[in-house]
Short mmCIF file of C-alpha atoms in Angstrom, two decimals:
data_model
loop_
_atom_site.label_atom_id
_atom_site.label_comp_id
_atom_site.label_asym_id
_atom_site.label_seq_id
_atom_site.Cartn_x
_atom_site.Cartn_y
_atom_site.Cartn_z
CA MET A 1 -9.37 12.41 -39.37
CA TRP A 2 -12.01 10.92 -37.11
CA MET A 3 -13.91 12.05 -34.08
CA MET A 4 -15.84 10.39 -31.31
CA LEU A 5 -19.47 11.50 -31.64
CA GLY A 6 -21.66 8.46 -31.76
CA VAL A 7 -18.40 6.78 -32.80
CA LEU A 8 -18.38 8.13 -36.36
CA TYR A 9 -15.54 8.96 -38.69
CA ALA A 10 -15.60 12.51 -40.07
CA THR A 11 -16.09 10.92 -43.48
CA GLY A 12 -19.43 9.57 -42.25
CA GLY A 13 -18.71 5.85 -41.98
CA HIS A 14 -19.74 3.88 -38.92
CA ALA A 15 -16.88 2.83 -36.65
CA LYS A 16 -16.67 0.44 -33.74
CA VAL A 17 -14.60 1.04 -30.61
CA LEU A 18 -12.92 -2.16 -29.41
CA LYS A 19 -11.37 -2.23 -25.93
CA VAL A 20 -8.92 -5.02 -25.09
CA PHE A 21 -7.77 -5.82 -21.56
CA GLN A 22 -4.81 -8.11 -20.87
CA VAL A 23 -3.86 -9.26 -17.36
CA ASN A 24 -1.94 -11.99 -15.56
CA ILE A 25 -4.30 -13.13 -12.78
CA TRP A 26 -1.58 -14.63 -10.51
CA GLN A 27 -2.44 -18.26 -9.92
CA GLU A 28 -6.06 -17.70 -10.89
CA THR A 29 -6.52 -14.83 -8.36
CA THR A 30 -5.85 -17.18 -5.42
CA MET A 31 -2.79 -15.35 -4.12
CA VAL A 32 -4.73 -12.32 -2.87
CA LYS A 33 -7.70 -12.39 -0.51
CA GLY A 34 -10.72 -11.22 -2.45
CA GLY A 35 -8.78 -11.46 -5.70
CA PHE A 36 -11.52 -13.17 -7.70
CA ASP A 37 -14.13 -10.56 -6.88
CA GLY A 38 -11.50 -7.89 -7.42
CA LEU A 39 -10.89 -9.18 -10.95
CA ALA A 40 -14.59 -9.35 -11.76
CA ASP A 41 -15.15 -5.84 -10.40
CA GLU A 42 -12.21 -4.50 -12.39
CA ILE A 43 -13.53 -6.00 -15.62
CA VAL A 44 -16.89 -4.37 -14.93
CA ARG A 45 -15.19 -1.03 -14.29
CA LEU A 46 -13.04 -1.17 -17.43
CA ASP A 47 -15.85 -2.64 -19.55
CA PRO A 48 -13.52 -4.21 -22.14
CA ASP A 49 -14.85 -5.96 -25.23
CA ILE A 50 -12.13 -8.61 -25.11
CA VAL A 51 -10.29 -9.93 -22.04
CA LEU A 52 -7.03 -11.89 -22.27
CA LEU A 53 -6.07 -13.84 -19.14
CA SER A 54 -2.79 -15.50 -18.12
CA GLU A 55 -2.33 -18.04 -15.30
CA VAL A 56 -5.71 -19.74 -15.58
CA ARG A 57 -5.40 -22.96 -13.56
CA ASN A 58 -8.88 -24.54 -13.29
CA TYR A 59 -8.06 -25.55 -9.72
CA ASP A 60 -9.89 -28.54 -8.22
CA GLY A 61 -11.56 -29.23 -11.55
CA VAL A 62 -13.53 -25.97 -11.47
CA GLN A 63 -13.37 -24.31 -14.88
CA PHE A 64 -12.32 -20.72 -14.35
CA VAL A 65 -13.72 -19.08 -17.48
CA PRO A 66 -17.34 -20.23 -16.85
CA ARG A 67 -16.98 -19.20 -13.21
CA LEU A 68 -15.80 -15.73 -14.21
CA LYS A 69 -18.52 -15.42 -16.84
CA GLU A 70 -21.13 -16.20 -14.20
CA ALA A 71 -19.66 -13.62 -11.80
CA LEU A 72 -19.74 -11.01 -14.54
CA GLN A 73 -23.31 -11.96 -15.44
CA THR A 74 -24.43 -11.30 -11.87
CA ARG A 75 -22.80 -7.87 -12.23
CA GLY A 76 -24.76 -7.15 -15.41
CA LYS A 77 -22.03 -7.95 -17.95
CA ALA A 78 -22.47 -10.71 -20.53
CA TYR A 79 -19.43 -12.35 -22.11
CA TYR A 80 -18.75 -15.31 -24.33
CA GLY A 81 -15.94 -17.63 -23.30
CA GLU A 82 -14.89 -21.24 -23.62
CA THR A 83 -12.87 -23.51 -21.38
CA SER A 84 -9.38 -24.60 -22.34
CA LYS A 85 -6.74 -26.98 -21.07
CA LEU A 86 -4.16 -24.22 -21.46
CA ASP A 87 -3.31 -21.74 -18.70
CA VAL A 88 -4.72 -18.83 -20.70
CA GLY A 89 -8.26 -17.67 -21.35
CA ILE A 90 -10.29 -15.38 -23.59
CA LEU A 91 -13.55 -13.58 -22.86
CA SER A 92 -15.43 -11.59 -25.47
CA LYS A 93 -18.60 -9.54 -25.65
CA TYR A 94 -18.83 -10.75 -29.22
CA ARG A 95 -19.42 -14.28 -30.45
CA ILE A 96 -16.37 -16.52 -30.48
CA MET A 97 -16.58 -18.39 -33.78
CA ASP A 98 -13.85 -20.88 -32.93
CA GLN A 99 -11.08 -21.33 -30.39
CA GLY A 100 -8.12 -23.66 -30.04
CA PRO A 101 -4.49 -23.96 -28.95
CA ASN A 102 -1.75 -22.38 -31.01
CA CYS A 103 1.38 -23.69 -29.28
CA ALA A 104 4.84 -24.72 -30.31
CA GLU A 105 5.34 -28.47 -30.32
CA ALA A 106 7.91 -28.41 -27.55
CA PRO A 107 7.80 -28.80 -23.77
CA ASP A 108 7.70 -25.62 -21.70
CA ALA A 109 6.94 -23.50 -24.75
CA GLY A 110 4.24 -21.74 -22.80
CA SER A 111 0.60 -21.44 -23.78
CA VAL A 112 -1.04 -19.61 -26.66
CA LEU A 113 -4.80 -19.76 -27.22
CA LYS A 114 -6.28 -18.56 -30.51
CA ALA A 115 -9.84 -17.36 -31.05
CA ARG A 116 -11.64 -15.94 -34.06
CA ILE A 117 -14.26 -13.41 -32.98
CA ASP A 118 -17.12 -11.95 -35.00
CA VAL A 119 -17.24 -8.22 -34.25
CA GLU A 120 -20.33 -7.00 -36.07
CA GLY A 121 -19.42 -8.94 -39.20
CA GLN A 122 -15.68 -8.27 -39.00
CA THR A 123 -13.38 -11.11 -38.02
CA VAL A 124 -10.93 -10.27 -35.26
CA VAL A 125 -8.26 -12.89 -34.60
CA VAL A 126 -7.02 -12.97 -31.01
CA TYR A 127 -4.07 -14.81 -29.45
CA SER A 128 -3.83 -14.98 -25.65
CA ALA A 129 -0.33 -15.93 -24.49
CA HIS A 130 1.51 -16.93 -21.35
CA LEU A 131 5.06 -17.72 -22.36
CA ASP A 132 7.82 -19.80 -20.76
CA TYR A 133 8.70 -18.29 -17.37
CA THR A 134 12.15 -19.92 -17.12
CA HIS A 135 15.44 -18.52 -18.43
CA TYR A 136 14.31 -15.07 -17.30
CA ALA A 137 17.43 -13.52 -18.71
CA CYS A 138 16.61 -9.91 -17.86
CA TYR A 139 17.61 -10.74 -14.27
CA LEU A 140 21.21 -11.49 -15.30
CA PRO A 141 22.36 -7.83 -15.45
CA ARG A 142 20.60 -7.34 -12.10
CA GLY A 143 22.88 -9.94 -10.52
CA TYR A 144 20.40 -12.83 -10.34
CA ASP A 145 20.16 -16.11 -12.19
CA GLY A 146 17.14 -16.37 -14.47
CA VAL A 147 16.55 -20.06 -13.75
CA THR A 148 17.38 -20.57 -10.08
CA TRP A 149 16.63 -16.94 -9.07
CA LYS A 150 19.75 -17.04 -6.88
CA LYS A 151 22.12 -14.12 -6.59
CA ILE A 152 25.17 -14.18 -8.87
CA ASP A 153 28.38 -12.18 -8.71
CA PRO A 154 29.36 -10.50 -10.92
CA PRO A 155 26.18 -9.65 -12.83
CA VAL A 156 26.12 -10.72 -16.49
CA VAL A 157 26.20 -7.64 -18.70
CA ASP A 158 27.59 -9.05 -21.94
CA ARG A 159 24.88 -8.78 -24.59
CA GLU A 160 25.78 -12.02 -26.34
CA LYS A 161 25.65 -13.99 -23.09
CA ILE A 162 22.31 -12.47 -22.10
CA GLU A 163 20.79 -13.17 -25.51
CA ALA A 164 22.16 -16.72 -25.51
CA ALA A 165 20.61 -17.36 -22.10
CA ASN A 166 17.32 -15.92 -23.33
CA LYS A 167 17.30 -18.27 -26.33
CA GLU A 168 17.36 -21.22 -23.93
CA SER A 169 13.71 -20.43 -23.25
CA MET A 170 10.91 -21.61 -25.53
CA ARG A 171 9.38 -18.16 -25.88
CA ASP A 172 10.71 -17.52 -29.37
CA GLU A 173 9.34 -20.86 -30.58
CA ALA A 174 5.87 -19.93 -29.35
CA ILE A 175 6.01 -16.52 -31.03
CA LYS A 176 7.20 -18.04 -34.30
CA HIS A 177 4.12 -20.26 -34.25
CA VAL A 178 1.89 -17.23 -33.74
CA ILE A 179 3.56 -15.37 -36.60
CA ALA A 180 3.24 -18.36 -38.93
CA ASP A 181 -0.43 -18.85 -38.02
CA ALA A 182 -1.19 -15.14 -38.38
CA GLU A 183 0.00 -15.33 -41.98
CA LYS A 184 -3.11 -17.43 -42.67
CA GLU A 185 -5.31 -14.62 -41.34
CA LYS A 186 -4.27 -11.84 -43.70
CA GLY A 187 -6.99 -9.26 -44.10
CA ASN A 188 -8.33 -9.77 -40.59
CA PHE A 189 -7.46 -7.61 -37.62
CA ILE A 190 -4.99 -9.56 -35.47
CA LEU A 191 -4.33 -9.08 -31.75
CA LEU A 192 -1.77 -10.78 -29.52
CA GLY A 193 -1.72 -10.16 -25.79
CA GLY A 194 -0.22 -11.79 -22.76
CA ASP A 195 2.45 -12.18 -20.16
CA PHE A 196 5.57 -12.80 -22.25
CA ASN A 197 7.99 -13.23 -19.32
CA GLU A 198 10.43 -11.31 -21.49
CA PRO A 199 11.01 -7.57 -22.01
CA SER A 200 11.01 -5.69 -25.29
CA HIS A 201 14.14 -4.60 -27.16
CA LEU A 202 12.41 -1.21 -27.39
CA ASP A 203 12.89 -0.91 -23.62
CA TRP A 204 16.52 -2.04 -23.52
CA GLY A 205 18.20 0.36 -25.92
CA GLU A 206 21.05 2.84 -25.64
CA ASN A 207 18.82 5.49 -24.06
CA VAL A 208 18.06 3.37 -21.01
CA LYS A 209 21.22 1.28 -20.68
CA ASP A 210 22.17 3.00 -17.42
CA LEU A 211 18.70 2.86 -15.88
CA TRP A 212 16.85 0.25 -13.82
CA ASP A 213 19.99 -1.86 -13.22
CA HIS A 214 20.48 -2.63 -16.91
CA ARG A 215 24.13 -1.92 -16.10
CA GLY A 216 24.99 -0.84 -19.63
CA ALA A 217 23.37 -3.82 -21.36
CA VAL A 218 21.63 -3.20 -24.67
CA VAL A 219 19.62 -6.30 -25.54
CA ARG A 220 17.61 -7.41 -28.59
CA TRP A 221 15.00 -9.55 -26.89
CA ASP A 222 13.80 -12.30 -29.21
CA CYS A 223 10.02 -12.04 -29.03
CA SER A 224 9.74 -8.31 -29.63
CA VAL A 225 12.26 -8.41 -32.48
CA LEU A 226 10.46 -11.32 -34.15
CA LEU A 227 7.10 -9.60 -33.88
CA GLN A 228 8.42 -6.27 -35.11
CA ASP A 229 10.04 -7.94 -38.11
CA ALA A 230 6.73 -9.67 -38.84
CA GLY A 231 4.87 -6.35 -38.93
CA PHE A 232 3.27 -6.44 -35.48
CA LYS A 233 3.02 -3.23 -33.45
CA ASP A 234 3.56 -2.96 -29.69
CA SER A 235 0.51 -0.90 -28.70
CA TYR A 236 2.07 0.81 -25.66
CA ARG A 237 5.33 1.67 -27.35
CA THR A 238 3.48 2.81 -30.47
CA ARG A 239 1.51 5.31 -28.41
CA TYR A 240 4.38 6.16 -26.03
CA PRO A 241 7.67 5.61 -27.88
CA ASN A 242 10.01 7.00 -25.20
CA PRO A 243 10.85 4.37 -22.54
CA VAL A 244 12.63 6.96 -20.40
CA THR A 245 9.51 9.02 -19.75
CA HIS A 246 7.00 6.19 -20.26
CA PRO A 247 8.63 2.91 -19.21
CA GLY A 248 5.21 1.28 -18.80
CA PHE A 249 6.45 -1.25 -16.24
CA THR A 250 3.99 -4.08 -15.68
CA TYR A 251 6.06 -6.19 -13.30
CA PRO A 252 6.37 -6.27 -10.38
CA ALA A 253 3.18 -4.63 -9.15
CA ASP A 254 2.89 -3.78 -5.49
CA ASN A 255 -0.07 -5.50 -3.92
CA ALA A 256 -1.17 -4.71 -0.40
CA GLY A 257 -2.58 -8.22 -0.07
CA ALA A 258 0.82 -9.90 -0.58
CA SER A 259 4.15 -9.91 1.25
CA LEU A 260 7.37 -8.49 -0.15
CA GLU A 261 8.77 -12.02 -0.29
CA GLN A 262 5.96 -12.97 -2.67
CA LEU A 263 6.41 -9.89 -4.82
CA ASP A 264 10.17 -9.36 -5.08
CA TRP A 265 12.43 -12.00 -6.66
CA VAL A 266 15.48 -9.69 -6.81
CA PRO A 267 15.54 -8.02 -3.38
CA GLU A 268 18.90 -6.30 -3.91
CA ALA A 269 18.11 -4.96 -7.38
CA ASP A 270 15.68 -2.96 -9.47
CA GLY A 271 13.85 -5.66 -11.41
CA ARG A 272 11.13 -3.56 -13.03
CA ASP A 273 10.26 -4.40 -16.62
CA ARG A 274 7.45 -4.27 -19.12
CA ILE A 275 6.68 -7.93 -19.82
CA ASP A 276 2.91 -7.78 -20.43
CA PHE A 277 1.86 -6.65 -23.89
CA ILE A 278 -0.91 -6.08 -26.38
CA TYR A 279 0.42 -6.34 -29.92
CA TYR A 280 -1.60 -5.77 -33.07
CA LYS A 281 -1.03 -6.16 -36.77
CA PRO A 282 -2.12 -3.03 -38.62
CA VAL A 283 -4.87 -3.47 -41.18
CA LYS A 284 -6.80 -0.94 -43.23
CA GLY A 285 -9.59 0.72 -41.29
CA VAL A 286 -8.18 0.03 -37.81
CA LYS A 287 -6.55 2.68 -35.64
CA LEU A 288 -5.02 2.52 -32.18
CA ARG A 289 -6.85 5.12 -30.13
CA ASN A 290 -5.38 4.78 -26.64
CA VAL A 291 -3.47 2.45 -24.33
CA SER A 292 -2.84 2.50 -20.59
CA VAL A 293 -1.23 0.56 -17.77
CA VAL A 294 -3.93 -0.81 -15.46
CA GLY A 295 -3.46 -1.48 -11.75
CA PRO A 296 -1.70 0.00 -8.75
CA ARG A 297 0.97 2.64 -9.26
CA GLY A 298 2.97 0.97 -6.56
CA THR A 299 5.88 -1.26 -7.47
CA ILE A 300 8.81 -2.97 -5.75
CA VAL A 301 12.39 -1.69 -5.96
CA ARG A 302 15.19 -3.21 -3.85
CA ASN A 303 12.67 -4.86 -1.55
CA GLN A 304 10.85 -1.60 -0.92
CA ARG A 305 7.29 -0.65 -1.82
CA VAL A 306 7.44 2.56 -3.86
CA ASN A 307 5.14 4.52 -6.17
CA GLU A 308 6.03 5.12 -9.80
CA LYS A 309 6.69 8.76 -10.70
CA THR A 310 6.74 8.34 -14.46
CA LYS A 311 4.62 10.03 -17.11
CA ASP A 312 2.92 6.76 -17.98
CA ASN A 313 -0.76 6.70 -18.86
CA TRP A 314 -2.25 5.12 -15.74
CA ASN A 315 -5.62 3.52 -15.26
CA ASP A 316 -5.72 3.10 -11.50
CA ASN A 317 -7.59 0.10 -10.13
CA GLN A 318 -10.50 0.95 -7.85
CA GLY A 319 -10.72 -2.14 -5.63
CA THR A 320 -8.76 -5.26 -4.75
CA TRP A 321 -6.06 -5.87 -7.35
CA PRO A 322 -5.71 -9.63 -7.97
CA SER A 323 -2.18 -9.81 -9.34
CA ASP A 324 1.54 -9.24 -8.96
CA HIS A 325 1.48 -7.88 -12.53
CA LYS A 326 -0.17 -4.78 -13.91
CA GLY A 327 -2.49 -5.09 -16.85
CA VAL A 328 -2.71 -3.36 -20.22
CA LEU A 329 -5.81 -1.77 -21.74
CA ALA A 330 -5.74 -0.86 -25.43
CA THR A 331 -8.56 0.81 -27.34
CA PHE A 332 -8.91 0.49 -31.11
CA VAL A 333 -11.31 1.99 -33.61
CA LEU A 334 -12.53 -0.36 -36.33
CA LYS A 335 -14.22 1.04 -39.40
#
């Protein structure tokens, strides 16, 4: 057993708390007035050790990561971070030893950025991902096409057809590259976070087949199955295994600074899903301490702004929320 008093294990060994924040920043925070400052303020409030960003754009040649680092510095928070040509970013309170792309060699495979971080002498390997947004097959049972986003009738509820449509994406290729690369990092603590644009099979089982317009579909979504088979753990579902009581939806998030048309792609359906994740690969001396959904409790259901009434562990934002997604905050203890 361990206890938090000066962050020490009961056995007497020193332990380090590592907080990881993952968030899609919605076109680099440009979609919401005040979104950039809102993001910086939220990072200050959460005080994460590692930040994983999706939808970094570097608009007009301005590198986003240095800009965000500077904004955090003026708020009294110092982070390391390097620019990248990918649409993902990584910030860390600890030194980034090296960073580079870890992407499938295929068009539209999405972006995965890898960094090796020195956390007080312990190497933590981090992958920040933003996967292929097309072939969004979880819309098929909701009566919408996952490529054109147009309404379809009847909805597609056959599992084999849904899974075949999902495989048309390049998400599984990207995840296979992460899994293969992670094999080279055995012994190190490995984290993978990002906007997957794909749900988890743990959220589309028999116990929820008649909820949230799944319309009876039970689906083994590729990315989550591949990661589970490779020994990765879904932090939220590890801490909260019941998707009925703790669905942990991260998309769509209601945002007062955006219109319903911007937020809802399936206006006649319930399109809520958990598509933003923090995965980790268990290693000796590392424990998952806590995980929460970060952002507004509001969501969109059938073109209506509503508040979630689940038992999820919420971490409510305090200022302007910059995204149409909710974030994930996971806390680990490293001995």
